Short mmCIF file of C-alpha atoms in Angstrom, two decimals:
data_model
loop_
_atom_site.label_atom_id
_atom_site.label_comp_id
_atom_site.label_asym_id
_atom_site.label_seq_id
_atom_site.Cartn_x
_atom_site.Cartn_y
_atom_site.Cartn_z
CA MET X 1276 22.16 1.44 -19.60
CA VAL X 1277 22.09 -1.82 -17.72
CA TYR X 1278 20.66 -2.07 -14.22
CA TYR X 1279 20.89 -5.10 -11.98
CA GLY X 1280 17.71 -7.20 -12.24
CA TYR X 1281 16.78 -5.49 -15.50
CA ARG X 1282 18.59 -5.86 -18.83
CA GLY X 1283 17.26 -4.41 -22.03
CA ASP X 1284 13.64 -5.50 -22.36
CA TYR X 1285 14.04 -8.33 -19.81
CA MET X 1286 13.22 -8.13 -16.15
CA ASN X 1287 13.35 -11.06 -13.72
CA PRO X 1288 9.71 -12.18 -13.50
CA ILE X 1289 9.82 -12.33 -9.70
CA ILE X 1290 10.98 -8.72 -9.48
CA GLY X 1291 8.29 -7.97 -12.05
CA LYS X 1292 5.66 -9.06 -9.54
CA CYS X 1293 6.88 -6.37 -7.09
CA ILE X 1294 7.20 -3.32 -9.35
CA LEU X 1295 4.58 -0.56 -9.56
CA SER X 1296 1.46 -1.39 -11.55
CA SER X 1297 0.57 0.80 -14.56
CA GLU X 1298 -1.98 2.75 -12.57
CA GLN X 1299 0.26 3.22 -9.54
CA LYS X 1300 3.00 4.59 -11.76
CA SER X 1301 0.60 6.89 -13.53
CA LEU X 1302 -0.85 8.38 -10.30
CA ILE X 1303 2.55 8.96 -8.75
CA LEU X 1304 4.01 10.46 -11.94
CA LYS X 1305 1.02 12.85 -12.20
CA GLY X 1306 1.60 13.99 -8.67
CA ILE X 1307 5.37 14.49 -9.13
CA ASN X 1308 4.93 16.41 -12.38
CA GLU X 1309 2.22 18.61 -10.93
CA GLY X 1310 4.44 19.38 -7.92
CA ILE X 1311 7.35 20.28 -10.16
CA LYS X 1312 5.10 22.49 -12.31
CA VAL X 1313 3.64 24.38 -9.40
CA HIS X 1314 7.09 24.80 -7.87
CA ARG X 1315 8.40 26.44 -11.13
CA GLU X 1316 5.39 28.77 -11.24
CA CYS X 1317 5.82 29.82 -7.60
CA ILE X 1318 9.58 30.38 -7.91
CA GLN X 1319 9.04 32.80 -10.83
CA LEU X 1320 6.88 34.93 -8.56
CA LEU X 1321 9.42 35.22 -5.74
CA PRO X 1322 12.00 37.98 -5.61
CA GLU X 1323 15.63 37.15 -6.42
CA THR X 1324 17.73 36.24 -3.39
CA ILE X 1325 21.47 35.64 -2.92
CA THR X 1326 20.90 32.25 -1.29
CA LYS X 1327 18.07 29.88 -2.14
CA LYS X 1328 17.76 27.53 0.80
CA TYR X 1329 14.00 27.34 0.51
CA THR X 1330 14.01 25.90 -3.06
CA PRO X 1331 14.78 22.17 -2.48
CA PHE X 1332 12.53 21.87 0.64
CA PHE X 1333 9.69 23.69 -1.06
CA LEU X 1334 9.93 21.37 -4.07
CA SER X 1335 9.75 18.28 -1.84
CA ASP X 1336 6.78 19.64 0.05
CA LEU X 1337 4.88 20.31 -3.18
CA VAL X 1338 5.71 16.95 -4.80
CA ASN X 1339 4.75 15.05 -1.63
CA THR X 1340 1.45 17.00 -1.42
CA TYR X 1341 0.41 16.40 -4.97
CA VAL X 1342 1.43 12.72 -4.93
CA ALA X 1343 -0.55 12.19 -1.72
CA ASN X 1344 -3.60 13.94 -3.28
CA GLU X 1345 -3.47 11.59 -6.33
CA ILE X 1346 -3.38 8.53 -4.08
CA GLU X 1347 -6.08 9.71 -1.70
CA ASN X 1348 -8.37 10.69 -4.58
CA ASN X 1349 -8.19 7.12 -5.94
CA PRO X 1350 -9.12 4.89 -3.01
CA HIS X 1351 -9.90 1.96 -5.33
CA THR X 1352 -6.15 1.35 -5.65
CA GLN X 1353 -6.16 0.30 -1.99
CA MET X 1354 -3.11 2.41 -1.22
CA LYS X 1355 -2.62 4.51 1.86
CA VAL X 1356 -0.48 7.54 2.48
CA MET X 1357 1.34 7.93 5.82
CA LYS X 1358 3.32 10.90 7.07
CA ARG X 1359 6.62 10.05 8.70
CA LYS X 1360 9.65 11.97 10.05
CA ALA X 1361 13.33 11.00 10.18
CA GLY X 1362 15.02 13.47 12.49
CA PHE X 1363 14.15 16.90 11.07
CA HIS X 1364 13.26 15.35 7.64
CA PRO X 1365 9.53 14.85 7.02
CA TYR X 1366 8.54 12.45 4.27
CA ILE X 1367 5.56 10.39 3.08
CA VAL X 1368 5.19 6.66 2.72
CA ILE X 1369 2.66 5.07 0.29
CA HIS X 1370 1.54 1.61 1.31
CA ASP X 1371 0.19 -0.86 -1.24
CA THR X 1372 -1.96 -2.75 1.27
CA ILE X 1373 -2.70 -5.64 -1.09
CA ARG X 1374 0.92 -6.62 -1.93
CA ASN X 1375 2.49 -5.18 1.27
CA ILE X 1376 4.75 -2.90 -0.67
CA PHE X 1377 5.96 0.50 0.62
CA ILE X 1378 6.74 3.33 -1.76
CA LEU X 1379 9.04 6.28 -0.99
CA ILE X 1380 9.44 9.50 -3.03
CA SER X 1381 12.95 11.00 -3.20
CA LYS X 1382 14.93 13.54 -5.18
CA LEU X 1383 17.78 12.23 -7.31
CA HIS X 1384 19.76 14.20 -9.84
CA GLU X 1385 19.71 12.74 -13.33
CA ASN X 1386 23.49 12.31 -13.29
CA GLN X 1387 23.49 10.71 -9.84
CA TYR X 1388 23.30 6.90 -10.00
CA ILE X 1389 22.10 6.13 -6.49
CA LEU X 1390 20.78 7.84 -3.35
CA THR X 1391 23.00 8.72 -0.41
CA PRO X 1392 22.51 6.00 2.27
CA SER X 1393 20.10 7.05 5.04
CA GLY X 1394 18.69 5.45 8.16
CA TYR X 1395 15.04 5.46 7.19
CA ARG X 1396 15.61 4.22 3.61
CA GLY X 1397 17.80 1.51 4.98
CA ASP X 1398 15.06 0.43 7.35
CA PHE X 1399 12.55 0.18 4.53
CA ALA X 1400 15.03 -1.64 2.21
CA SER X 1401 16.14 -4.10 4.98
CA SER X 1402 13.74 -6.86 3.89
CA ASN X 1403 13.92 -6.42 0.12
CA GLY X 1404 16.34 -9.32 -0.37
CA GLU X 1405 14.43 -11.71 1.88
CA ARG X 1406 11.09 -10.83 0.24
CA LEU X 1407 12.48 -11.73 -3.23
CA GLN X 1408 14.08 -14.89 -1.81
CA GLU X 1409 10.72 -15.93 -0.30
CA MET X 1410 9.16 -15.46 -3.73
CA GLY X 1411 11.67 -17.76 -5.34
CA MET X 1412 14.82 -15.83 -6.29
CA THR X 1413 18.20 -17.12 -5.17
CA LEU X 1414 20.52 -14.95 -3.10
CA GLU X 1415 23.00 -15.04 -5.95
CA GLU X 1416 20.38 -13.68 -8.36
CA ILE X 1417 19.59 -10.87 -5.96
CA TYR X 1418 23.05 -9.86 -4.82
CA GLY X 1419 25.30 -11.19 -7.52
CA GLU X 1420 28.88 -11.46 -6.27
CA SER X 1421 28.32 -8.95 -3.48
CA PRO X 1422 28.41 -10.20 0.14
CA TYR X 1423 25.10 -10.74 1.88
CA GLN X 1424 23.87 -11.88 5.25
CA TYR X 1425 21.59 -14.91 5.33
CA THR X 1426 18.45 -14.67 7.46
CA LEU X 1427 15.81 -17.15 8.42
CA PRO X 1428 12.62 -17.12 6.25
CA MET X 1429 9.63 -15.39 7.80
CA GLY X 1430 6.96 -15.63 5.08
CA ILE X 1431 6.05 -13.15 2.37
CA GLU X 1432 3.33 -11.55 4.53
CA ASN X 1433 6.04 -10.56 7.06
CA GLN X 1434 8.60 -9.33 4.50
CA PRO X 1435 7.50 -6.01 2.95
CA PHE X 1436 9.13 -4.78 -0.24
CA CYS X 1437 10.17 -1.16 -0.71
CA ILE X 1438 10.18 0.80 -3.94
CA ILE X 1439 11.66 4.25 -4.30
CA VAL X 1440 10.46 6.66 -6.97
CA CYS X 1441 13.18 9.25 -7.70
CA TYR X 1442 12.76 12.50 -9.58
CA ASP X 1443 14.96 15.26 -10.87
CA GLY X 1444 13.14 18.61 -10.61
CA LYS X 1445 15.23 20.19 -13.34
CA SER X 1446 15.32 17.60 -16.07
CA GLY X 1447 11.99 15.97 -15.16
CA LYS X 1448 13.53 12.52 -15.23
CA ILE X 1449 11.74 9.97 -12.96
CA TYR X 1450 13.08 6.56 -11.99
CA GLU X 1451 11.57 3.61 -10.13
CA GLY X 1452 13.89 1.23 -8.21
CA ALA X 1453 14.47 -0.87 -5.15
CA LEU X 1454 17.58 -0.68 -3.04
CA ARG X 1455 19.63 -3.56 -1.68
CA PRO X 1456 19.50 -3.71 2.09
CA ASP X 1457 23.09 -2.32 2.29
CA GLN X 1458 22.02 0.64 0.07
CA GLU X 1459 25.21 0.19 -2.02
CA ASP X 1460 23.43 -0.65 -5.19
CA TRP X 1461 19.99 -1.09 -6.81
CA ILE X 1462 18.18 -4.43 -7.05
CA TYR X 1463 16.54 -2.82 -10.10
CA LYS X 1464 16.19 0.70 -11.46
CA ILE X 1465 14.13 1.72 -14.51
CA ASP X 1466 13.17 4.99 -16.24
CA ILE X 1467 9.43 5.58 -15.87
CA THR X 1468 9.41 9.24 -17.03
CA ASP X 1469 6.91 8.57 -19.83
CA SER X 1470 4.71 6.04 -18.08
CA ILE X 1471 1.64 8.20 -17.47
CA ILE X 1472 -1.59 6.63 -18.71
CA ASN X 1473 -4.14 9.12 -20.09
CA SER X 1474 -7.04 6.73 -20.58
CA SER X 1475 -8.56 4.54 -17.88
CA ASP X 1476 -9.24 1.92 -20.63
CA ASN X 1477 -5.52 1.11 -20.70
CA LEU X 1478 -5.16 0.49 -16.97
CA ALA X 1479 -4.05 -2.94 -15.98
CA PRO X 1480 -5.75 -4.41 -12.89
CA LEU X 1481 -3.83 -3.80 -9.70
CA ASN X 1482 -4.27 -7.38 -8.48
CA ASN X 1483 -6.36 -10.48 -8.95
CA TYR X 1484 -7.86 -10.46 -5.46
CA GLN X 1485 -11.51 -9.91 -4.67
CA THR X 1486 -12.46 -7.90 -1.64
CA THR X 1487 -14.70 -10.68 -0.40
CA ASP X 1488 -11.82 -13.16 -0.54
CA ILE X 1489 -9.69 -10.90 1.69
CA LEU X 1490 -12.45 -10.46 4.22
CA ILE X 1491 -13.13 -14.18 4.52
CA LYS X 1492 -9.45 -14.95 4.97
CA LEU X 1493 -9.07 -12.40 7.77
CA LYS X 1494 -12.23 -13.54 9.51
CA SER X 1495 -11.32 -17.23 9.61
CA HIS X 1496 -7.77 -16.37 10.85
CA VAL X 1497 -9.22 -14.48 13.78
CA GLU X 1498 -11.59 -17.33 14.72
CA ASP X 1499 -8.77 -19.86 14.63
CA GLU X 1500 -6.76 -17.65 17.03
CA ILE X 1501 -9.68 -17.51 19.43
CA VAL X 1502 -10.16 -21.27 19.44
CA VAL X 1503 -6.48 -21.87 20.18
CA LYS X 1504 -6.58 -19.41 23.10
CA LEU X 1505 -9.70 -21.10 24.60
CA LYS X 1506 -8.01 -24.54 24.42
CA ASP X 1507 -4.92 -23.19 26.19
CA ASN X 1508 -7.05 -21.73 28.93
CA LYS X 1509 -8.85 -25.07 29.57
CA THR X 1510 -5.62 -27.05 29.84
CA SER X 1511 -4.23 -24.64 32.34
#
């Protein structure tokens, strides 16, 4: 199967800088699989009913809970879990604070190619194209022959990237991908079902940054802002 931005064993190296790290994939997959497992065990204990409205919502709640637990139990990954709500639909957002990448968790049937467009997913995907363009990809590489709207560059730090991890509770298939801003196609989509790492020795570093470097950068930035404001006050 060929997905845009990913063909065979080749992925555009710029997209490759935005995908989940090995440890991120492993933690999220463990949470999803545990949620699916607990859901199956609980369903077997419930009495048979004519309608089963509770099933899909219960599965989402369990998956979100176990994924959040995996992230919160591993603070060294520097990821945060936030609870959000779109109308009556509660969901979680995982934030990779180092790379400014947001991660959503959604259900997607194995035979379904892409998610149904939604307002909140569209909001998160809105800057995906611009982020990749800022990193060096051309608009033609990102969108192919599809129409796109050009926007002014705002800098990588102001252009978050959004990844969606999709799972099928029945087959157990799990995919990672990023939507185009119009939600009509994927920028990339790959099967990560078997990407769980069992040994910490095989984990790749999440990033090359040192905590001290980040603190120094933030501190000097704040001081520069203060100096500028003082100068403005004197001239006025």
